[in-house]
PDB file of C-alpha atoms in Angstrom:
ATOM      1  CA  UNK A1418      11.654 -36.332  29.985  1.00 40.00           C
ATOM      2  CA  UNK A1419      14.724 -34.596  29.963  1.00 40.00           C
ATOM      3  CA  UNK A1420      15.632 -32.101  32.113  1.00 43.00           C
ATOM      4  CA  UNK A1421      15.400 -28.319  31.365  1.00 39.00           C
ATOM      5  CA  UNK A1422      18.543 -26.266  32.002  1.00 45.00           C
ATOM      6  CA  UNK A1423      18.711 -22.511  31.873  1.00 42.00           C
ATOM      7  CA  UNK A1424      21.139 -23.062  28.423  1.00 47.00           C
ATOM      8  CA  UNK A1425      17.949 -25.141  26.856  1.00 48.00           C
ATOM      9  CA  UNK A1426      15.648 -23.132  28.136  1.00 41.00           C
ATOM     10  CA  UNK A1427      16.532 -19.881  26.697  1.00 41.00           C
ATOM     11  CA  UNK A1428      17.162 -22.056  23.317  1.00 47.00           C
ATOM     12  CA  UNK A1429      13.642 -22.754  23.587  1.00 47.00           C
ATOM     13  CA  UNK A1430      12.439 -19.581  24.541  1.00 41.00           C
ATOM     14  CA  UNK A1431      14.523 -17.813  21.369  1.00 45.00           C
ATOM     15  CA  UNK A1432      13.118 -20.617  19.100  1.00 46.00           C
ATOM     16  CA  UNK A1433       9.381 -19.621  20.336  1.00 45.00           C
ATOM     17  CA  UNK A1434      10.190 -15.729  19.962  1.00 43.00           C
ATOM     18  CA  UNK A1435      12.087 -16.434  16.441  1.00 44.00           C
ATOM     19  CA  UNK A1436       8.603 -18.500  15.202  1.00 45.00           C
ATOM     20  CA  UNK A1437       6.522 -15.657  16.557  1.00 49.00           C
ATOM     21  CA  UNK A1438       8.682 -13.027  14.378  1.00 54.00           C
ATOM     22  CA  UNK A1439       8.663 -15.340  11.218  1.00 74.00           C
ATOM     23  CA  UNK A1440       4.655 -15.307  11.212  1.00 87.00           C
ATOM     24  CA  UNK A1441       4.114 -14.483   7.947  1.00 94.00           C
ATOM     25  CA  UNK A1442       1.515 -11.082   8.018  1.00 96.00           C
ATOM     26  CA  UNK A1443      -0.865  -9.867   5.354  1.00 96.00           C
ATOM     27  CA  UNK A1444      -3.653  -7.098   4.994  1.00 96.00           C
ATOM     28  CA  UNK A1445      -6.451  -6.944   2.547  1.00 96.00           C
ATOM     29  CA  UNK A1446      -6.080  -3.641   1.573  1.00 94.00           C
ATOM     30  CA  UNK A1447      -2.727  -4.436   0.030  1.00 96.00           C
ATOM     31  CA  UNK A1448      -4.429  -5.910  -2.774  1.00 95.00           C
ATOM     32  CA  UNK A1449      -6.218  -2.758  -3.867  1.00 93.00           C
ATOM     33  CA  UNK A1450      -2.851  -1.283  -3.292  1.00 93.00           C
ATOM     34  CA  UNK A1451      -0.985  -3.157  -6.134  1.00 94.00           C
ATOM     35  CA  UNK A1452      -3.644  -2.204  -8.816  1.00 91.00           C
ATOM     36  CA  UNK A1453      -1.888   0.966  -9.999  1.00 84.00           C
ATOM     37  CA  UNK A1454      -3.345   3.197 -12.531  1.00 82.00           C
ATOM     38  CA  UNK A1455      -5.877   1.003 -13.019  1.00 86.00           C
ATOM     39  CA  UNK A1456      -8.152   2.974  -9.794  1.00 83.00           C
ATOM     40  CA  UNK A1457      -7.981   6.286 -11.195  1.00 79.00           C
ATOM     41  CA  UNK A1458      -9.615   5.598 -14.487  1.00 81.00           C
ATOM     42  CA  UNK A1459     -10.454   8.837 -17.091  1.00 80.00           C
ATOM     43  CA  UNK A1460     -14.472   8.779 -17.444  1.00 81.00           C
ATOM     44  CA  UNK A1461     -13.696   7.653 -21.169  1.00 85.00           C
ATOM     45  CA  UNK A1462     -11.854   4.499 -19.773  1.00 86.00           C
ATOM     46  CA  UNK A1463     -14.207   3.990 -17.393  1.00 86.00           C
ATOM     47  CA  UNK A1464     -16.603   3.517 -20.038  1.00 87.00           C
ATOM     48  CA  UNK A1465     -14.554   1.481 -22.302  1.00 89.00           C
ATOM     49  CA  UNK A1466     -13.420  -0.708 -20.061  1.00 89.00           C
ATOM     50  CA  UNK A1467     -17.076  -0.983 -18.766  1.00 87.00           C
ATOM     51  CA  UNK A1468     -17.576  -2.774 -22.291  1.00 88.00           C
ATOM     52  CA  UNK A1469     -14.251  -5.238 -22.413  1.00 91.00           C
ATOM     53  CA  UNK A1470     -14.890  -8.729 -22.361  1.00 92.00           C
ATOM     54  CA  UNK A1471     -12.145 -10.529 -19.816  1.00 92.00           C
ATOM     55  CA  UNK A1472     -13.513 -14.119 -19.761  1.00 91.00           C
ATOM     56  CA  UNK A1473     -10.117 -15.106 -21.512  1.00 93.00           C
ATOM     57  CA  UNK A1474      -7.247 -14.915 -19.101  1.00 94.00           C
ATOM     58  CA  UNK A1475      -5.242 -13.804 -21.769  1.00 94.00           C
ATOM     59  CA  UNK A1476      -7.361 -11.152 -22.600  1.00 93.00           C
ATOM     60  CA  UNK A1477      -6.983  -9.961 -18.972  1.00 94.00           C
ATOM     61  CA  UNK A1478      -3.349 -10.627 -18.859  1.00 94.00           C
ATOM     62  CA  UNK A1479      -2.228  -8.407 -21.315  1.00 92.00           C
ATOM     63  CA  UNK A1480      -4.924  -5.747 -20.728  1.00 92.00           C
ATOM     64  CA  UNK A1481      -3.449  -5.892 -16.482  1.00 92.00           C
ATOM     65  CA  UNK A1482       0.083  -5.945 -17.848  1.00 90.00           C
ATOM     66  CA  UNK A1483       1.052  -2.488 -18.590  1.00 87.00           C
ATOM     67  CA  UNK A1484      -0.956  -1.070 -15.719  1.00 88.00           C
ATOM     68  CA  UNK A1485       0.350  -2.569 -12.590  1.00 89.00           C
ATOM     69  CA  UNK A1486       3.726  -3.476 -13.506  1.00 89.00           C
ATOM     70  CA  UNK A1487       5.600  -0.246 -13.661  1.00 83.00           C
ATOM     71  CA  UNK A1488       4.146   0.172 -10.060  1.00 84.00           C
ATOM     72  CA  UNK A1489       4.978  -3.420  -9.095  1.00 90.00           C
ATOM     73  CA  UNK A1490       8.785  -2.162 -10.272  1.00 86.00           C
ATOM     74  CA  UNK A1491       8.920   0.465  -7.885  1.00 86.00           C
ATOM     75  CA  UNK A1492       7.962  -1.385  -4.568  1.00 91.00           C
ATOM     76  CA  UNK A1493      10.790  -1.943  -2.117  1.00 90.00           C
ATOM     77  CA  UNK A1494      12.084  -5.859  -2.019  1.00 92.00           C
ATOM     78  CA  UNK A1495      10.525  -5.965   1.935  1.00 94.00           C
ATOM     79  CA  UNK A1496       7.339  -4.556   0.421  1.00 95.00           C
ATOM     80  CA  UNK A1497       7.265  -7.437  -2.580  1.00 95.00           C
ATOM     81  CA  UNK A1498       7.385 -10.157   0.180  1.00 96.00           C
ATOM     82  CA  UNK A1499       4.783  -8.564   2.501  1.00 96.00           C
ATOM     83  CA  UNK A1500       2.018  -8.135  -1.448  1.00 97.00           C
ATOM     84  CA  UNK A1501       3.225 -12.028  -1.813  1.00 96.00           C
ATOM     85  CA  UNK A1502       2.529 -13.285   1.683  1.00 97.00           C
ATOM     86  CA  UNK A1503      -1.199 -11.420   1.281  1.00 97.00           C
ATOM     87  CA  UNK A1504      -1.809 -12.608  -2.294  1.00 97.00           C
ATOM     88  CA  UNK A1505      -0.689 -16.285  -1.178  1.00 96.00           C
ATOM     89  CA  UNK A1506      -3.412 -15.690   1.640  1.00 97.00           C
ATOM     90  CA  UNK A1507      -6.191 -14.362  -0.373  1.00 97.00           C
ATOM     91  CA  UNK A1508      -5.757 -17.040  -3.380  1.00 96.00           C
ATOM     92  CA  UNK A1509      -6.214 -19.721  -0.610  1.00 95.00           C
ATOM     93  CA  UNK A1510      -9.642 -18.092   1.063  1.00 95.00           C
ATOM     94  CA  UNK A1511     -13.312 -18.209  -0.312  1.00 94.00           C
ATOM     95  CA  UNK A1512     -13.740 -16.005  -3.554  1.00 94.00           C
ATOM     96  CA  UNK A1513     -16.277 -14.496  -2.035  1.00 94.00           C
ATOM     97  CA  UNK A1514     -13.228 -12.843   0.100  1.00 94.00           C
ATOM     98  CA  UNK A1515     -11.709 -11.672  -2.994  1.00 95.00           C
ATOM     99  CA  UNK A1516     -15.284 -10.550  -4.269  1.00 95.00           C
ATOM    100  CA  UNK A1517     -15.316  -7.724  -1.371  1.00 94.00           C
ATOM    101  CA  UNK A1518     -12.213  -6.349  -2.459  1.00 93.00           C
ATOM    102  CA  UNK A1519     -12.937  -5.935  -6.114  1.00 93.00           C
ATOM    103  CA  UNK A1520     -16.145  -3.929  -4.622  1.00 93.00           C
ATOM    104  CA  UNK A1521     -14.382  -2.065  -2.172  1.00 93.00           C
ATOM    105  CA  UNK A1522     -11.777  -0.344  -4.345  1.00 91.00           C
ATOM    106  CA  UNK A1523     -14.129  -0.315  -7.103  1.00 89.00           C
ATOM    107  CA  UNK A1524     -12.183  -1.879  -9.659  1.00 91.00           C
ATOM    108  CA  UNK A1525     -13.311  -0.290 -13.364  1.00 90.00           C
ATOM    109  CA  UNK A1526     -13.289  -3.977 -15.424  1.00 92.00           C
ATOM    110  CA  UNK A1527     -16.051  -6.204 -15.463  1.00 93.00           C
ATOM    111  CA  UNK A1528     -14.235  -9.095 -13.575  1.00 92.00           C
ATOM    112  CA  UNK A1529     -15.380 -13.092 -14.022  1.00 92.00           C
ATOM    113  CA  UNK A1530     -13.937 -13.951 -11.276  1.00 95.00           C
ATOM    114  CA  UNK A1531     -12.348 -12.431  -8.908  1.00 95.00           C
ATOM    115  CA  UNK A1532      -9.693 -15.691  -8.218  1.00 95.00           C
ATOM    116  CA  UNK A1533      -9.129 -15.423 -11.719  1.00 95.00           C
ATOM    117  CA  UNK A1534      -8.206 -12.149 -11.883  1.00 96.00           C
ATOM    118  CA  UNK A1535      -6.120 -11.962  -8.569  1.00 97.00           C
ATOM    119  CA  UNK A1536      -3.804 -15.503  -9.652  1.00 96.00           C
ATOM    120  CA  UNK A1537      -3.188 -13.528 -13.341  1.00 96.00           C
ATOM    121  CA  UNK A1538      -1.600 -10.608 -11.268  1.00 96.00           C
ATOM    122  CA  UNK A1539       0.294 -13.107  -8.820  1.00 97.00           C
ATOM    123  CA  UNK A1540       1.406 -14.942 -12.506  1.00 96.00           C
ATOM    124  CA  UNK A1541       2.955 -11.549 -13.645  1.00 94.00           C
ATOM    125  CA  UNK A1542       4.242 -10.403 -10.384  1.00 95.00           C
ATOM    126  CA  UNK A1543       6.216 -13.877  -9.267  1.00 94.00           C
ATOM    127  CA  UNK A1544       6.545 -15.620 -12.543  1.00 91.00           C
ATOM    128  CA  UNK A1545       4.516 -18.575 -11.172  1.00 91.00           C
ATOM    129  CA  UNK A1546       1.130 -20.294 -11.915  1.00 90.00           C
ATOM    130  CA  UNK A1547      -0.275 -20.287  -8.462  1.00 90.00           C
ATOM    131  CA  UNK A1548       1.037 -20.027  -4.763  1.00 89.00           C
ATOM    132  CA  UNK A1549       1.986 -23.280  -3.162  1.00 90.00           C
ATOM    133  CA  UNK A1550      -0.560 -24.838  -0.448  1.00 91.00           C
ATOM    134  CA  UNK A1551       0.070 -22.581   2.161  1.00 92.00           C
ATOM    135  CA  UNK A1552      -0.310 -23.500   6.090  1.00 94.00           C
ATOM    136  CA  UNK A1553      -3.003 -21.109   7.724  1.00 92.00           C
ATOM    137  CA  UNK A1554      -0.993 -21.688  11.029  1.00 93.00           C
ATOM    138  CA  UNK A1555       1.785 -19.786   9.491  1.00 95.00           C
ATOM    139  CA  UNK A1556      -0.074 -16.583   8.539  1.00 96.00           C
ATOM    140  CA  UNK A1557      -1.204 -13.740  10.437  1.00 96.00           C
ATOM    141  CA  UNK A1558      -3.694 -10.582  10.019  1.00 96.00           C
ATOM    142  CA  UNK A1559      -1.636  -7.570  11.024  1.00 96.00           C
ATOM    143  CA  UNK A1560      -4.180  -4.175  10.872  1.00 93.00           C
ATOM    144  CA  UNK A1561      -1.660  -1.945  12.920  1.00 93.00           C
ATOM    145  CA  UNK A1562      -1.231   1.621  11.137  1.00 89.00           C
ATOM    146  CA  UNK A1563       1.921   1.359  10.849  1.00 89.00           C
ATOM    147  CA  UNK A1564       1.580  -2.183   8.774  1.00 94.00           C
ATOM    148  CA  UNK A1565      -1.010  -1.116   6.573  1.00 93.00           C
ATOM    149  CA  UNK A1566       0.785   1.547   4.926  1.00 91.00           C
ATOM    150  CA  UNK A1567       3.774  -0.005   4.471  1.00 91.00           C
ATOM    151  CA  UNK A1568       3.991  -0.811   0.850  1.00 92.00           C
ATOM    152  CA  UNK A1569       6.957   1.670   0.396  1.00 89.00           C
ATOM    153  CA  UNK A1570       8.435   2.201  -2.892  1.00 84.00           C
ATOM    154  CA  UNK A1571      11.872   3.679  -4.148  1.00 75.00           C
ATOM    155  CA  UNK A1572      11.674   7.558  -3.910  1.00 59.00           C
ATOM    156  CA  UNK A1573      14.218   7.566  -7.325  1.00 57.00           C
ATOM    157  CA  UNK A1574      11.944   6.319 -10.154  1.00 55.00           C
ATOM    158  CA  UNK A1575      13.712   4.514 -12.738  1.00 51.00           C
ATOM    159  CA  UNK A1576      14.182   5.952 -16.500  1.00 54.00           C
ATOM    160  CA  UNK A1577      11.009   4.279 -18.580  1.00 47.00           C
ATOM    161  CA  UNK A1578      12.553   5.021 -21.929  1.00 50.00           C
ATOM    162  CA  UNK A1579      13.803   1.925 -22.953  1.00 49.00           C
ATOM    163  CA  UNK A1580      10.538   0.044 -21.581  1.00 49.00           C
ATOM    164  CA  UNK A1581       7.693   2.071 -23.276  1.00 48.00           C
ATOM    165  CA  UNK A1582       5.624  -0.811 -23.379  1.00 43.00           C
ATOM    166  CA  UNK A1583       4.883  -0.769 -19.689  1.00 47.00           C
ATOM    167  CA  UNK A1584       5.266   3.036 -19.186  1.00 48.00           C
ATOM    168  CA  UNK A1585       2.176   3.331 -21.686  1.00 50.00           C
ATOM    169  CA  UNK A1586      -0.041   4.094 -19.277  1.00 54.00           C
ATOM    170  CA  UNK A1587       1.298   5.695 -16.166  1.00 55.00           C
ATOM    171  CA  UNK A1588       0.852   8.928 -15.227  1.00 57.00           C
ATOM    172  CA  UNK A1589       3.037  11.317 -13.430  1.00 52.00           C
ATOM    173  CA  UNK A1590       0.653  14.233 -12.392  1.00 52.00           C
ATOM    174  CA  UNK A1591      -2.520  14.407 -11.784  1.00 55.00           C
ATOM    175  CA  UNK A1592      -5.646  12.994 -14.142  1.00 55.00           C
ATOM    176  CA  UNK A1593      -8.242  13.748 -12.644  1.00 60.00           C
ATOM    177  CA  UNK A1594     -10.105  16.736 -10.747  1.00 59.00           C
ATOM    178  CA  UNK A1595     -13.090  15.834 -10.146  1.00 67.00           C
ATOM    179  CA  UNK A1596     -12.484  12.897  -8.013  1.00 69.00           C
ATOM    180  CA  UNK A1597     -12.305  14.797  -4.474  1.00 73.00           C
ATOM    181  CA  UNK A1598     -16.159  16.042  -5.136  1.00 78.00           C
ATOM    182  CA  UNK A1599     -17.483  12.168  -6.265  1.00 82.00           C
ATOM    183  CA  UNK A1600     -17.472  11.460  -2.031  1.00 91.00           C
ATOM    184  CA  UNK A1601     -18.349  14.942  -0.424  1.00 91.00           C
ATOM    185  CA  UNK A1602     -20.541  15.407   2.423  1.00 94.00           C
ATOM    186  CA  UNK A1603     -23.272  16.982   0.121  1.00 92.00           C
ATOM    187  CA  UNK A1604     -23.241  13.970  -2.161  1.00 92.00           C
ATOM    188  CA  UNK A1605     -27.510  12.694  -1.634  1.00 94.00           C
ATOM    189  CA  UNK A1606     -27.697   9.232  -0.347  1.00 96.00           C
ATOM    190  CA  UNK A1607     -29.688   8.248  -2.996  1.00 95.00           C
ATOM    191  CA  UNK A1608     -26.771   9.091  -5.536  1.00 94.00           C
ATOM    192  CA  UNK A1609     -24.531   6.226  -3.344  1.00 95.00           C
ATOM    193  CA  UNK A1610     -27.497   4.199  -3.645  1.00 96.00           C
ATOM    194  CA  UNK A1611     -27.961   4.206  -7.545  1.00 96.00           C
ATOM    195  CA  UNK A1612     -23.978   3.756  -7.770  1.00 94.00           C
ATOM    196  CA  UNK A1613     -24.581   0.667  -5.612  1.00 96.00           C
ATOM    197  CA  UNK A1614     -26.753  -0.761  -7.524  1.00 96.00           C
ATOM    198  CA  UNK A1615     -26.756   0.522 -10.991  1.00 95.00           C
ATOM    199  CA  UNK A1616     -23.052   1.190 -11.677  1.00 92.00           C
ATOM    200  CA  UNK A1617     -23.961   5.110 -12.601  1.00 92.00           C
ATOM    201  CA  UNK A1618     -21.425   7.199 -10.595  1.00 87.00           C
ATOM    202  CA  UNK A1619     -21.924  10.312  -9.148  1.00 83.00           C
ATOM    203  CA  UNK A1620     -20.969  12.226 -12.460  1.00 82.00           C
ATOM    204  CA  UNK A1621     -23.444  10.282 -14.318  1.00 87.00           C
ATOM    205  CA  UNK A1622     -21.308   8.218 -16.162  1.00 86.00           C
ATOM    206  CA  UNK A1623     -22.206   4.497 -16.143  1.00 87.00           C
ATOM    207  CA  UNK A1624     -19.263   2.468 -14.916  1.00 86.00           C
ATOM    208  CA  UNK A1625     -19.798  -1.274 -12.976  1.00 90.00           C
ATOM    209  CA  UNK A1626     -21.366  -1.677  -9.623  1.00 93.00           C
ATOM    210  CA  UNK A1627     -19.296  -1.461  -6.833  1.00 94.00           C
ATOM    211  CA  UNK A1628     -19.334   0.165  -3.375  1.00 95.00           C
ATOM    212  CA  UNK A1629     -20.316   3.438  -2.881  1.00 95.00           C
ATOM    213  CA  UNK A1630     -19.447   5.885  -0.041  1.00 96.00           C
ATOM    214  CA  UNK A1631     -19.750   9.412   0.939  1.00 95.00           C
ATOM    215  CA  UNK A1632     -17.792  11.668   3.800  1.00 96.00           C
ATOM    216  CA  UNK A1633     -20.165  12.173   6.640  1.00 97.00           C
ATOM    217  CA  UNK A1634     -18.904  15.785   7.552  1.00 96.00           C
ATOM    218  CA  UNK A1635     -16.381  18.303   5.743  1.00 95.00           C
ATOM    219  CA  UNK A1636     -14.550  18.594   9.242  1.00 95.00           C
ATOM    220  CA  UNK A1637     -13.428  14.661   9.096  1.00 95.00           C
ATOM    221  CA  UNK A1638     -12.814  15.295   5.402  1.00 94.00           C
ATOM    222  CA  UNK A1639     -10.177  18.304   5.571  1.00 93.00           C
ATOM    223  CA  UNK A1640      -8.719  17.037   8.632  1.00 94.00           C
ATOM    224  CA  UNK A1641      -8.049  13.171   6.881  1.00 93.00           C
ATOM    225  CA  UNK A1642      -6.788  15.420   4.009  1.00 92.00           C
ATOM    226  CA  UNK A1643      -4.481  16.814   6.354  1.00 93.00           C
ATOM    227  CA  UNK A1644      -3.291  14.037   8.360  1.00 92.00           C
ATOM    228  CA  UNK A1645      -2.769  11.937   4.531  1.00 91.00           C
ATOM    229  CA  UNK A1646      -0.822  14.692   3.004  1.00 88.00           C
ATOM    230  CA  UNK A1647       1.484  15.002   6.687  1.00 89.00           C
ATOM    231  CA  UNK A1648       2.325  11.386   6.232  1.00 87.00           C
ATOM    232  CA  UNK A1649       2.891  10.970   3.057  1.00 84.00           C
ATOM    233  CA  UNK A1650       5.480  14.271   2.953  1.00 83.00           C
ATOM    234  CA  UNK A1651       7.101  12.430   6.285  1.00 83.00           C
ATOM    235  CA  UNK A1652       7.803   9.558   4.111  1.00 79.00           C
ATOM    236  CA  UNK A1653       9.130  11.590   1.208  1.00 76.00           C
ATOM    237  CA  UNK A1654      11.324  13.438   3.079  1.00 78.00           C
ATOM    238  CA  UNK A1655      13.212   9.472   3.941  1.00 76.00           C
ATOM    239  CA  UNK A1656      13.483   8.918   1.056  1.00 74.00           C
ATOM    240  CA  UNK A1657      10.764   6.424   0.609  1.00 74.00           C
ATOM    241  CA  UNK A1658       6.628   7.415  -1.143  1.00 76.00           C
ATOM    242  CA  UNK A1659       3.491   5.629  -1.261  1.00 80.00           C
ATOM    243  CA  UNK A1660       0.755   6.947  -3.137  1.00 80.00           C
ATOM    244  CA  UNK A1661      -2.459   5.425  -1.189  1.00 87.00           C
ATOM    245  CA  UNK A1662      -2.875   5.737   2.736  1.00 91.00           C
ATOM    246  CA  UNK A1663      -5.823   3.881   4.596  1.00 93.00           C
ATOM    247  CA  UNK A1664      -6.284   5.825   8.051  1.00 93.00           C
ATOM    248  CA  UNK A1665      -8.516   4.809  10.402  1.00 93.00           C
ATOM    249  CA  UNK A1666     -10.381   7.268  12.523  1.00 94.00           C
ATOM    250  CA  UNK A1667     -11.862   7.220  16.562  1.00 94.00           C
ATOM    251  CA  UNK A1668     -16.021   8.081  15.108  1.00 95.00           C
ATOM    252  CA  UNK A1669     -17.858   7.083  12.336  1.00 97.00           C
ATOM    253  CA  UNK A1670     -16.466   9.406   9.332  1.00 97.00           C
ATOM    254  CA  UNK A1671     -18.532   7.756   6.520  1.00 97.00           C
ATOM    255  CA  UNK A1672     -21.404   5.938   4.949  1.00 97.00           C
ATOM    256  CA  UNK A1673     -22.195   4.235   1.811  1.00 97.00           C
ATOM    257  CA  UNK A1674     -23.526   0.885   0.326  1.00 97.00           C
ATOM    258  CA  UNK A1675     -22.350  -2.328  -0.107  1.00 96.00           C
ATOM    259  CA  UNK A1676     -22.519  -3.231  -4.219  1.00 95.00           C
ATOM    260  CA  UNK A1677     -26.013  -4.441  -4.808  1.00 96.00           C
ATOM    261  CA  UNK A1678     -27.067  -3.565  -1.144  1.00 97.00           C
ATOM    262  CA  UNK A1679     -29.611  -0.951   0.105  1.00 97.00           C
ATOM    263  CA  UNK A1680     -29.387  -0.389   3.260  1.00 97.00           C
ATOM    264  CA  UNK A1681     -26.599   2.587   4.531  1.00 97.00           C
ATOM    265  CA  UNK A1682     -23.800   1.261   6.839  1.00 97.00           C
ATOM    266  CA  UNK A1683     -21.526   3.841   8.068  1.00 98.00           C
ATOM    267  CA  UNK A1684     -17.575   3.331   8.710  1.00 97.00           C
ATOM    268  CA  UNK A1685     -14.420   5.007  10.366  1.00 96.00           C
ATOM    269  CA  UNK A1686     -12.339   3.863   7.668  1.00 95.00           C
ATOM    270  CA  UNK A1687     -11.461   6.425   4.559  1.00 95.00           C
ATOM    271  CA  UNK A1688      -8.540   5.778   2.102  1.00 93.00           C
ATOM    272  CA  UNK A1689      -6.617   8.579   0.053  1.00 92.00           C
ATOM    273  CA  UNK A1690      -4.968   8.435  -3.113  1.00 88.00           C
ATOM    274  CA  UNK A1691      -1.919  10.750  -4.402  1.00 84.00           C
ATOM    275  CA  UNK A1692      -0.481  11.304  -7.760  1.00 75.00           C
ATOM    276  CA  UNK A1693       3.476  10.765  -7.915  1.00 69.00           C
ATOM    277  CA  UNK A1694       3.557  14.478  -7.498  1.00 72.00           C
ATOM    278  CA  UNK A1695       1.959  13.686  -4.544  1.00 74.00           C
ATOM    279  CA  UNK A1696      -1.462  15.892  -5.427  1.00 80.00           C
ATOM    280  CA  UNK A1697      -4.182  14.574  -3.099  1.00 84.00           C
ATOM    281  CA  UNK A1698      -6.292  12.855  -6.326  1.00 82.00           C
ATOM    282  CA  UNK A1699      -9.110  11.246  -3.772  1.00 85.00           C
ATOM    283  CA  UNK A1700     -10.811  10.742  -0.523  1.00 91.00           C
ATOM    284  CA  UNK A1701     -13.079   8.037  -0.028  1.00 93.00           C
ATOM    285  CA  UNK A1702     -14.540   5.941   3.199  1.00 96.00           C
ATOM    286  CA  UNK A1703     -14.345   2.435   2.543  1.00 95.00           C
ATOM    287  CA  UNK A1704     -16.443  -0.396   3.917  1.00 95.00           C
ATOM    288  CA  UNK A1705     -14.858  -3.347   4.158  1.00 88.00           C
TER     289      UNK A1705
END
């Protein structure tokens, strides 16, 4: 064995540090992130698309097409690699991984499968059938704060004129108003519960089953609210937005049910949505 000098040892020591930095990081929520308009459904899509058959792929390609592309414009180039490294991640795990995420941000389509569904959005993002093997080794879970609301896009939104086919269906201010009072402390338990398990939403419209959560207390509600609208002004005012946040707080600040489930489980986690106005549109826990 050769022997170590200081030169080769700080060689080393920079090569460990430099493989450490070059871990590649991902976060689950990303990948409700990316969806676009397609989370803040009108009731009258929400029962349309309730009724859609997506079995095809190219049925689902060209209905996902004009709703998460004019968002997937907008992201920053660092934010494109950080949605790639997590999408590469996901499409290699269990579907049953990729099950809980459809559930959790209560996507409005009635989804085959969820693998399905995820590789048609990496196909339209990166222009590629599927990500190469990946090595686990390689890849790292990064939950910090400051990570998970890092999908920054450009503050100056391009002009959409000449690309009306994907500007179809995004929307500027806000759509809806009723949103903020779906996951209110007063909402009954047994409301969450029939979501859960029934697909009827709070308003009585009857979407798809997904999860379904309530705010525990109006305090934790208003002062989430607060803390969301803070951040996302901060990030405004450099010249970057996001328009979904996923705080995490010190107590339990919600409850809900797991699609199909029936017994409560509570959670610290709550997510908030903004309009590109940046209106607060919702305020939900989430479970996963």
């Amino acid at each position: 064995m050769g022997k170590m000098t200081i030169s080769s040892f700080f060689k080393a020591y920079r090569s460990h540090l430099w493989g450490k930095e070059r871990k590649k990081k991902y976060y689950w929520g990303f990948l409700g992130d990316i969806l676009g308009e397609l989370i803040l459904p009108t009731d009258e899509e929400i029962i349309e698309f309730a009724k859609r058959d997506f079995s095809e792929t190219v049925a689902l390609r060209y209905f996902l097409q004009p709703w998460i592309m004019p968002d997937f414009y907008l992201y920053t180039e660092e934010s494109r690699l950080r949605i790639r490294d997590t999408l590469a991640w996901y499409l290699h795990q269990p579907e049953s991984e990729l099950d809980s995420i459809i559930n959790a941000f209560q996507v409005p389509i009635p989804i085959i499968s969820s693998k399905q569904f995820y590789t048609v959005i990496w196909q339209e993002f990166f222009l590629s059938n599927f990500p190469d093997p990946i090595d686990p080794e390689e890849y790292e879970e990064d939950t910090s704060p400051e990570f998970i609301n890092s999908l920054y896009k450009q503050a100056e939104r391009p002009d959409w004129s000449d690309t009306s086919y994907y500007a179809s269906p995004e929307r500027i201010g806000t759509v809806r108003t009723d949103l903020l009072e779906w996951y209110s402390p007063e909402r009954k338990l047994d409301e969450l519960k029939r979501w859960a398990t029934t697909g009827i939403r709070p308003n009585n419209i009857r979407g798809l089953m997904s999860d379904a959560t309530k705010w525990l207390s109006y305090d934790d509600m208003y002062y989430g609210n607060d803390l969301a609208l803070r951040q996302f002004q901060q990030l405004q005012e450099n010249g970057l937005y996001v328009d979904r946040l996923t705080l995490t707080f010190d107590n339990d600040i919600g409850i809900g049910f797991f699609k199909g489930t029936t017994i409560p489980t509570k959670t610290r986690r709550a997510r908030f949505l903004f309009d590109k106005l940046g209106n607060l549109l919702a305020n939900y826990p989430i479970l996963k």
